PDB file of C-alpha atoms and ligand atoms in Angstrom:
ATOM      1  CA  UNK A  24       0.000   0.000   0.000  1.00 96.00           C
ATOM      2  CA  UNK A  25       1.653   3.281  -0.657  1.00 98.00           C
ATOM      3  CA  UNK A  26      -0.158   6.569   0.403  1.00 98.00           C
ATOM      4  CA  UNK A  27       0.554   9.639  -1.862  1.00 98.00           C
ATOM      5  CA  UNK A  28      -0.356  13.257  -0.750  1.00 97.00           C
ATOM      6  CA  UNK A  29       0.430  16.670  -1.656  1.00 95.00           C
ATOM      7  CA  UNK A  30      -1.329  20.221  -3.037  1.00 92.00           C
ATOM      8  CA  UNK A  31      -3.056  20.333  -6.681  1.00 85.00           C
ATOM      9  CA  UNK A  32      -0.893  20.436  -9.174  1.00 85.00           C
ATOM     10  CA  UNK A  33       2.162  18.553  -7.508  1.00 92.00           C
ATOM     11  CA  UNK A  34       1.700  15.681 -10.543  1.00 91.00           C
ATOM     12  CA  UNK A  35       0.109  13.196  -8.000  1.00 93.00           C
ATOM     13  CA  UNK A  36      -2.512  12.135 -10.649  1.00 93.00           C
ATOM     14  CA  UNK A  37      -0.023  11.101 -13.408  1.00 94.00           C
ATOM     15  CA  UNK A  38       2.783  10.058 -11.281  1.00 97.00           C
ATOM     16  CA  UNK A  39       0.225   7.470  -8.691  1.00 97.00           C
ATOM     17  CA  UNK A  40      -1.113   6.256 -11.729  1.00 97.00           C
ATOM     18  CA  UNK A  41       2.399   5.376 -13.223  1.00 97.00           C
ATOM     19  CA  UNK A  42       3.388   4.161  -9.585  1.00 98.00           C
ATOM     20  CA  UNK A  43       0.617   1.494 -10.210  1.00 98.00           C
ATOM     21  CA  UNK A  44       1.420   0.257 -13.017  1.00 97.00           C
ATOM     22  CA  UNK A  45       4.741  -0.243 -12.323  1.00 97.00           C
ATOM     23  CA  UNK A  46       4.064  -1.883  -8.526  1.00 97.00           C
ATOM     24  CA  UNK A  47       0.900  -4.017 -10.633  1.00 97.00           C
ATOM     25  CA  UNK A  48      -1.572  -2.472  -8.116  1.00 97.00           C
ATOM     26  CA  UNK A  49      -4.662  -0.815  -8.327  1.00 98.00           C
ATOM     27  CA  UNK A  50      -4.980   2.988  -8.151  1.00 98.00           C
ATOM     28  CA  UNK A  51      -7.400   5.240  -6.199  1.00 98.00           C
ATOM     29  CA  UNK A  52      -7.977   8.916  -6.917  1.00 97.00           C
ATOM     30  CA  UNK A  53      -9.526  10.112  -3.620  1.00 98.00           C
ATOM     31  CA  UNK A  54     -10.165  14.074  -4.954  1.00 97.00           C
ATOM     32  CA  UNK A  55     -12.084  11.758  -7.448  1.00 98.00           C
ATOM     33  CA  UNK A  56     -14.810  11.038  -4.762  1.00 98.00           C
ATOM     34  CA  UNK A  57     -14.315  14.762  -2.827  1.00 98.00           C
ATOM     35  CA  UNK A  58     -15.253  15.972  -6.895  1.00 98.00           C
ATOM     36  CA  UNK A  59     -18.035  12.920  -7.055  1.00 98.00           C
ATOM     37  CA  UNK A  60     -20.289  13.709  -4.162  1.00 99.00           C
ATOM     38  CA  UNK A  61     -19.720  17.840  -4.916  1.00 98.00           C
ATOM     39  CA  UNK A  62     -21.008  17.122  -8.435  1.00 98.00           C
ATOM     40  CA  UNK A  63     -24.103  15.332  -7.157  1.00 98.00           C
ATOM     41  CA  UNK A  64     -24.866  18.421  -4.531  1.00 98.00           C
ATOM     42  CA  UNK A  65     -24.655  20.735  -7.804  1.00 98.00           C
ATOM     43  CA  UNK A  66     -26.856  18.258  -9.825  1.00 98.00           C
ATOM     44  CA  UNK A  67     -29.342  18.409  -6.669  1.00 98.00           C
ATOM     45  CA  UNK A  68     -28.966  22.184  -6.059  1.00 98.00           C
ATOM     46  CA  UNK A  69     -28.011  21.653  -2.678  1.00 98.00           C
ATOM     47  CA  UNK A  70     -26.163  24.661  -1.175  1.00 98.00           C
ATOM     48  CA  UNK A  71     -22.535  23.225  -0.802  1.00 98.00           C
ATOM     49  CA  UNK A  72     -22.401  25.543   2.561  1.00 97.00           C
ATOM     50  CA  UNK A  73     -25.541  23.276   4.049  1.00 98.00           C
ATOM     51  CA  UNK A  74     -23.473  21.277   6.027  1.00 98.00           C
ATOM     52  CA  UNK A  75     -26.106  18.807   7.015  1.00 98.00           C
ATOM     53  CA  UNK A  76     -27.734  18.192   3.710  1.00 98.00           C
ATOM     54  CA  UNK A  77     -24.248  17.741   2.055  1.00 98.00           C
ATOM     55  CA  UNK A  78     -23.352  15.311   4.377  1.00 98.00           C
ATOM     56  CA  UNK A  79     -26.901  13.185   4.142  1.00 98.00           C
ATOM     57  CA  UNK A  80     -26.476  13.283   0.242  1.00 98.00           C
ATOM     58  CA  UNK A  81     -23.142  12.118   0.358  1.00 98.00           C
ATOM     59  CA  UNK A  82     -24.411   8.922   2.684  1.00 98.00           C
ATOM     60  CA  UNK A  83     -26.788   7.648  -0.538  1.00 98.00           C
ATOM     61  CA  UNK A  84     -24.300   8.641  -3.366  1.00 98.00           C
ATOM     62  CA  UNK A  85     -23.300   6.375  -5.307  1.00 98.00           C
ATOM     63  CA  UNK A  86     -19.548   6.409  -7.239  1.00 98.00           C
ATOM     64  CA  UNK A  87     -18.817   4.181  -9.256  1.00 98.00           C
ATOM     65  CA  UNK A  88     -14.846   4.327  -9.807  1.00 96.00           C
ATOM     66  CA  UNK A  89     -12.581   2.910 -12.378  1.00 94.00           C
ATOM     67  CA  UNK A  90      -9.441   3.624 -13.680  1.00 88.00           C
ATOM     68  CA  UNK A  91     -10.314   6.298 -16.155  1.00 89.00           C
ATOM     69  CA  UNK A  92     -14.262   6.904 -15.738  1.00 96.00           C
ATOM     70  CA  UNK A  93     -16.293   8.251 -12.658  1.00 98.00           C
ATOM     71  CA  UNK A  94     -19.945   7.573 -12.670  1.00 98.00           C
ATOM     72  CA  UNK A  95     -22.296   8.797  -9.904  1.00 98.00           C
ATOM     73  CA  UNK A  96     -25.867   7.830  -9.304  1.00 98.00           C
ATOM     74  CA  UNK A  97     -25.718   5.592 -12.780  1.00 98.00           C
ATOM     75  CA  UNK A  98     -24.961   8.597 -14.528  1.00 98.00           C
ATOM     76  CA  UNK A  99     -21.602   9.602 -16.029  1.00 98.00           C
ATOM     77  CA  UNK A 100     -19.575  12.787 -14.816  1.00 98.00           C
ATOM     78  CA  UNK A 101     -16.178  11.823 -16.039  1.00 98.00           C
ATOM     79  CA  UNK A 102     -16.055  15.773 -17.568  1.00 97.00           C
ATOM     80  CA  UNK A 103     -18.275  17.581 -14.801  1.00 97.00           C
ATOM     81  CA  UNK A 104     -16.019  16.444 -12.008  1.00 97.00           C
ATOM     82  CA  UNK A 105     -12.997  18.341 -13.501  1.00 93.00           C
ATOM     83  CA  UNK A 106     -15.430  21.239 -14.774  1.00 93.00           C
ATOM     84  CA  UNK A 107     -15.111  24.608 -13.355  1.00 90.00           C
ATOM     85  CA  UNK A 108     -18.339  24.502 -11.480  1.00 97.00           C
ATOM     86  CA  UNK A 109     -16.862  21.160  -9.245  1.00 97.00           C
ATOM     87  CA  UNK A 110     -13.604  22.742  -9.009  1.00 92.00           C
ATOM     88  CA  UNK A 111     -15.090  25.739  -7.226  1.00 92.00           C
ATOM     89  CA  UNK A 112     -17.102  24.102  -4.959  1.00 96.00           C
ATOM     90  CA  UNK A 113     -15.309  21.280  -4.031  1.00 95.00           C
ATOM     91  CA  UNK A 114     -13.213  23.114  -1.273  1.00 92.00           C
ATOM     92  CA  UNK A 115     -16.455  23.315   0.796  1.00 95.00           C
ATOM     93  CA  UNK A 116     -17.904  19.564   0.396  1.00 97.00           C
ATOM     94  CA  UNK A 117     -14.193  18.695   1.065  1.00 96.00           C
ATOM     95  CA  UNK A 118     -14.345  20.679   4.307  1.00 95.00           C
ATOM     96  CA  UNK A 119     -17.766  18.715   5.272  1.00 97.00           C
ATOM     97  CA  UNK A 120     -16.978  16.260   8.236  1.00 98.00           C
ATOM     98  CA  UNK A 121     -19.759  14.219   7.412  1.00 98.00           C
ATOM     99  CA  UNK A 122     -18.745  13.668   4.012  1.00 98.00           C
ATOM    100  CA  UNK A 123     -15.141  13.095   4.453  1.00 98.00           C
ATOM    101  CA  UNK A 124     -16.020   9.954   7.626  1.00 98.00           C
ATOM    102  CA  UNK A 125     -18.001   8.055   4.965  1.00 98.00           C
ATOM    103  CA  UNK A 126     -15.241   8.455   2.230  1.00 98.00           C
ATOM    104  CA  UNK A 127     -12.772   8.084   4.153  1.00 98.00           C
ATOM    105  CA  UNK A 128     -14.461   4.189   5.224  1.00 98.00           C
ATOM    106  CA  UNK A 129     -15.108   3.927   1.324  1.00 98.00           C
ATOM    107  CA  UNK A 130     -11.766   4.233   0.831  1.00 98.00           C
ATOM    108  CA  UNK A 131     -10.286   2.026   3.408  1.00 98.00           C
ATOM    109  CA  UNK A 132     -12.584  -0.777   1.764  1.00 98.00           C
ATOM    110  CA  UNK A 133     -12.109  -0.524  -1.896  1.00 98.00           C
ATOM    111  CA  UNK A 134      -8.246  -1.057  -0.059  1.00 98.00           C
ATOM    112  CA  UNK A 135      -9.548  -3.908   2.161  1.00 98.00           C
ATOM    113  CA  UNK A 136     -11.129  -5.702  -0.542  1.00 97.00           C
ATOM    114  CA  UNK A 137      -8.257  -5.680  -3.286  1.00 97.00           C
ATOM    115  CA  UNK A 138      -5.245  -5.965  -0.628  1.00 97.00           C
ATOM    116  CA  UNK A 139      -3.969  -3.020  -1.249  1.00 97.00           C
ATOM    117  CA  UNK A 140      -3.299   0.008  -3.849  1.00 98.00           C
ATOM    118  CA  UNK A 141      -1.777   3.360  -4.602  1.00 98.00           C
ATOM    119  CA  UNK A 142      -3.819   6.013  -2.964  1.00 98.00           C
ATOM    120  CA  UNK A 143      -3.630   9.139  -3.790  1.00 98.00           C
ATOM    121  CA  UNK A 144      -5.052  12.660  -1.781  1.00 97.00           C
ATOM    122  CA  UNK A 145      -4.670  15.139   0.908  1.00 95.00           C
ATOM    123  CA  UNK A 146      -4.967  12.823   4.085  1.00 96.00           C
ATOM    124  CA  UNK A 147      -3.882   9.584   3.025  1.00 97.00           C
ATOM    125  CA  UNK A 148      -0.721   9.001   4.792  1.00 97.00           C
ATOM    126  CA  UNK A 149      -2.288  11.270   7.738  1.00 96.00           C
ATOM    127  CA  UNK A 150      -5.515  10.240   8.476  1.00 96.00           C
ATOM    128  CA  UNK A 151      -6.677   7.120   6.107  1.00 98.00           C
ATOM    129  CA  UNK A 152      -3.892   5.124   6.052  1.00 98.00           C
ATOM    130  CA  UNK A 153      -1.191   5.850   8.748  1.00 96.00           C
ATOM    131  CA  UNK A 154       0.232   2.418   8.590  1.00 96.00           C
ATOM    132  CA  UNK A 155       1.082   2.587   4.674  1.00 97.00           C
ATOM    133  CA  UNK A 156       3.984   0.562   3.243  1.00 96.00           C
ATOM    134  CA  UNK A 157       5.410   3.501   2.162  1.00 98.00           C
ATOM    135  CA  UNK A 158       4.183   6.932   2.219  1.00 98.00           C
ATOM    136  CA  UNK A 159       5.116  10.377   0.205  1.00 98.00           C
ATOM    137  CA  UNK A 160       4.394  13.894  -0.107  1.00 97.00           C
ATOM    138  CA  UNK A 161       4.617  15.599  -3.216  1.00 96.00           C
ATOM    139  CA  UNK A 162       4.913  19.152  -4.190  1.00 94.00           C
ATOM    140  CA  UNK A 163       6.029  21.327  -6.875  1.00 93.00           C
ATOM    141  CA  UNK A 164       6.579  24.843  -6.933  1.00 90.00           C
ATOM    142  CA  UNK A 165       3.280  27.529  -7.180  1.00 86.00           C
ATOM    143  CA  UNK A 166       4.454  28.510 -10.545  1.00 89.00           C
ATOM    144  CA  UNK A 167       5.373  24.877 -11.952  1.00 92.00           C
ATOM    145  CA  UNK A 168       1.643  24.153 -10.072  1.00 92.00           C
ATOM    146  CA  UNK A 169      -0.073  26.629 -12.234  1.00 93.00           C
ATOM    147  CA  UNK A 170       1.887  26.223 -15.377  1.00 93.00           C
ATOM    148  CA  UNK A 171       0.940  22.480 -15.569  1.00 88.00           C
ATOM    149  CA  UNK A 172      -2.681  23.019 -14.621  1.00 86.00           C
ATOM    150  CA  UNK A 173      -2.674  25.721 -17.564  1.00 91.00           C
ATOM    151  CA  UNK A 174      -0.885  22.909 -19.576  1.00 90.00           C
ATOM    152  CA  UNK A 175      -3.916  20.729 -18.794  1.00 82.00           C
ATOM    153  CA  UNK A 176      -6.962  22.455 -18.749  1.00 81.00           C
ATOM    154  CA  UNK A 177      -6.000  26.350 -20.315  1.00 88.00           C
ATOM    155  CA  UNK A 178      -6.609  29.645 -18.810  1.00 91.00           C
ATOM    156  CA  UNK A 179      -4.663  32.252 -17.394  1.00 94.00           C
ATOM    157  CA  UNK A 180      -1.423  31.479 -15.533  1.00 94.00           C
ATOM    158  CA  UNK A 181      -1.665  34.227 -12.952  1.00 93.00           C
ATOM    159  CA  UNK A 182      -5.297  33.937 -12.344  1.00 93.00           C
ATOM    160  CA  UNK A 183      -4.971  29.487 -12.454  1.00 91.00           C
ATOM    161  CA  UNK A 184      -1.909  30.228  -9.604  1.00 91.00           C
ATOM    162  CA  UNK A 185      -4.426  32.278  -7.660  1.00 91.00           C
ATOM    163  CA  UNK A 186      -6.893  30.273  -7.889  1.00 87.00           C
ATOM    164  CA  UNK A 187      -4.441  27.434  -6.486  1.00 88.00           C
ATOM    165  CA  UNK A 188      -3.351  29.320  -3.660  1.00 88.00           C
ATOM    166  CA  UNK A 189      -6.787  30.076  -2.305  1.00 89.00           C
ATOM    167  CA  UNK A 190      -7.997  25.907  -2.671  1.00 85.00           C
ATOM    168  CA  UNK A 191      -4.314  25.391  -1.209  1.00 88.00           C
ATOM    169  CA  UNK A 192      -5.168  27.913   1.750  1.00 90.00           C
ATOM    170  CA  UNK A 193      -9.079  25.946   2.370  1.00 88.00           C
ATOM    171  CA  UNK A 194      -7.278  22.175   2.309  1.00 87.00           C
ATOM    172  CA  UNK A 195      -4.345  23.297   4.593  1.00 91.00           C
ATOM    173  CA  UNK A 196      -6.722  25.505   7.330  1.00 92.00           C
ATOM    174  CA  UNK A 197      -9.578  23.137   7.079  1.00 91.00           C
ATOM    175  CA  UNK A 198     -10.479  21.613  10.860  1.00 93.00           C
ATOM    176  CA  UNK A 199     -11.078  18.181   9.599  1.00 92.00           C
ATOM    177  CA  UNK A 200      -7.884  16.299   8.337  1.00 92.00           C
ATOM    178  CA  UNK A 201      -6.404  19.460   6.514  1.00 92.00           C
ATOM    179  CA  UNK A 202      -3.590  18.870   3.890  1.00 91.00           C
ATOM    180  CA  UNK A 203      -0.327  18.400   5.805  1.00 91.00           C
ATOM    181  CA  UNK A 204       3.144  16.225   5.216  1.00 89.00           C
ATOM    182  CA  UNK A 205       2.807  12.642   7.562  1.00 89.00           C
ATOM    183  CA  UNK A 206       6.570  12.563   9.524  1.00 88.00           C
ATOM    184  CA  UNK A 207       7.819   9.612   8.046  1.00 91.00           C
ATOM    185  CA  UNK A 208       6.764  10.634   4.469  1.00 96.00           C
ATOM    186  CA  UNK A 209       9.517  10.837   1.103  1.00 97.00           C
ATOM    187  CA  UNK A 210       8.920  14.196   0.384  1.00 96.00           C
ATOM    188  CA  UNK A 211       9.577  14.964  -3.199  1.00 96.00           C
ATOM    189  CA  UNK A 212       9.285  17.999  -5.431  1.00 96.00           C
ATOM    190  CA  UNK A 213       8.580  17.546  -8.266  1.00 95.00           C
ATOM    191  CA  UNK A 214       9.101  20.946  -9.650  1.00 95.00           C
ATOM    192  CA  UNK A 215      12.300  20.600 -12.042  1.00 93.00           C
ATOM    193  CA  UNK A 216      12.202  16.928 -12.512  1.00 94.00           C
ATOM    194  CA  UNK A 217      10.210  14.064 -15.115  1.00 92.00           C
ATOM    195  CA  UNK A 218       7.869  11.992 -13.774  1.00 92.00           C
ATOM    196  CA  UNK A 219       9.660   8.867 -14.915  1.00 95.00           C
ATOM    197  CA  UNK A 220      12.517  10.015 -12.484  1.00 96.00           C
ATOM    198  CA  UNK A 221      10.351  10.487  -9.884  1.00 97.00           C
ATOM    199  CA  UNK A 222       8.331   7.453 -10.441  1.00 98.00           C
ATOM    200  CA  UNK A 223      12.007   5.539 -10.301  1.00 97.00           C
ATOM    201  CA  UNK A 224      12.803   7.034  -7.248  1.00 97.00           C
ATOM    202  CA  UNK A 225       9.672   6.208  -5.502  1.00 98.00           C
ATOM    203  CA  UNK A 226       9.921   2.480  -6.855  1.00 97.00           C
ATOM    204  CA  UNK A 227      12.890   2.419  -5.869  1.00 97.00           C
ATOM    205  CA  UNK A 228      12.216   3.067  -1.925  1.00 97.00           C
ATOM    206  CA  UNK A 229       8.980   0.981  -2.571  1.00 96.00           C
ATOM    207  CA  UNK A 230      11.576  -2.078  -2.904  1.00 95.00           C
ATOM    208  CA  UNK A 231      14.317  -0.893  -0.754  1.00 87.00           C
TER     209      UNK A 231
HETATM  210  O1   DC B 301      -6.844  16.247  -6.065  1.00 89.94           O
HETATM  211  P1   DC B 301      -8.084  17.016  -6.506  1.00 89.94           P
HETATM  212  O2   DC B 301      -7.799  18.416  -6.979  1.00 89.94           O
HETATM  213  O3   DC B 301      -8.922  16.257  -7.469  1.00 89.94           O
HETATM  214  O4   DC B 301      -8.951  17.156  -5.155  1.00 89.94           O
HETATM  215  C1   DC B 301     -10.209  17.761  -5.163  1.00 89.94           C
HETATM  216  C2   DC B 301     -10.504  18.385  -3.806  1.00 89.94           C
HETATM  217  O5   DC B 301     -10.751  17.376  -2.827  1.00 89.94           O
HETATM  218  C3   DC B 301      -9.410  19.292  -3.253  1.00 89.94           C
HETATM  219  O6   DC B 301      -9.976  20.543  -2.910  1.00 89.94           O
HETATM  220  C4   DC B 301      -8.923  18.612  -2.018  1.00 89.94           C
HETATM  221  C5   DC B 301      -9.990  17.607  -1.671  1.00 89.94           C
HETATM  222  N1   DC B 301      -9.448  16.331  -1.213  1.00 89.94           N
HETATM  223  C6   DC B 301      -9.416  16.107   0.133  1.00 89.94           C
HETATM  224  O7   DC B 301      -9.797  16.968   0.904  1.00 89.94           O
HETATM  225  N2   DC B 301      -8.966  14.908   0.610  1.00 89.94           N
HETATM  226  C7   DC B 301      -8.535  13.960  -0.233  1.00 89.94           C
HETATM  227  N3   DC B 301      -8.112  12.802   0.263  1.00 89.94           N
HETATM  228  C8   DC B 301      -8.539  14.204  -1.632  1.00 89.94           C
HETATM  229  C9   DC B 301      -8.991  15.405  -2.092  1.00 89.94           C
END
């Protein structure tokens, strides 16, 4: 089991799937089910601020999660999760103690019942799974951060970093399992560096 945090735009996505593949074991994106339950509050038109009807929703929501697709409720929102609309409001149903204790059991199962997995978040190594084989932190400079997200999904540079900062600032000040490095993480930034070098250094401690 290796646990992978860090702040958006670090290169956790492409570098915990790559980490899978390599170690042959399945791969979890947990901002996956954070952007799942906040896309079916939008679909309901549920204020993402009602802290008690977010968290009731999330109890009866549905995700179903594979490698590439999300689908929630039996409908697909492989797109709408990594829309602008999520991305804004996600911070908030993130934030939502009700809705991060039943993810947070989702996730330990979907572990539980394949024996283990890359996992990849804000409170894995801290909170979900403090006992992980291996653990790491990645990060990347704000301006490597925003230059990949702009890489990704276009926009403005300045106004993509900004935006970064102030989801950075809710996951790190949040009350509930905020974004912070575990102690014994490998703490890698990924700023100036390729993900295969980075993957190969992770595998690497993986094995060693
Ligand atoms: O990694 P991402 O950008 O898809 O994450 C979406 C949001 O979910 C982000 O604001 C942080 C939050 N998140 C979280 O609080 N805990 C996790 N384990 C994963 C994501």
């Amino acid at each position: 089991m290796v646990a992978i945090d860090g702040p958006a735009g670090a290169g956790k996505s492409t570098i915990a799937r790559e980490l899978a593949r390599k170690l042959s074991l399945p791969y979890l994106d947990t901002g996956a089910m954070y952007r799942g339950i906040t896309c079916a509050v939008l679909r309901k038109g549920i204020d993402v601020h009602d802290v008690d009807a977010v968290a009731q929703l999330a109890l009866s929501t549905v995700l179903d999660i594979s490698d590439d697709a999300l689908v929630v409720d039996g409908v697909d929102a492989t797109q709408d999760i990594r829309g602008e609309a999520v991305t804004r409001a996600v911070s908030a149903v993130a934030a939502n103690s009700g809705v991060r204790s039943e993810l947070r059991e989702r996730q330990r199962q979907w572990v539980a019942e394949r024996g283990g997995g890359v996992v990849e978040g804000r409170d894995i190594a801290t909170v979900v799974f403090p006992d992980a084989r291996l653990k790491v932190f990645l990060t990347a400079s704000p301006l490597v951060r925003a230059q990949r997200r702009v890489a990704q999904i276009g926009g403005d540079v300045e106004q993509i970093a900004r935006d970064i900062a102030e989801r950075d600032h809710k996951d790190s000040t949040r009350s509930d399992s905020p974004l912070r490095e575990s102690e014994n993480a490998l703490f890698v930034d990924t700023s100036d560096r390729s993900i295969g070098e980075v993957v190969n250094e992770i595998v690497g401690v993986f094995h060693g």
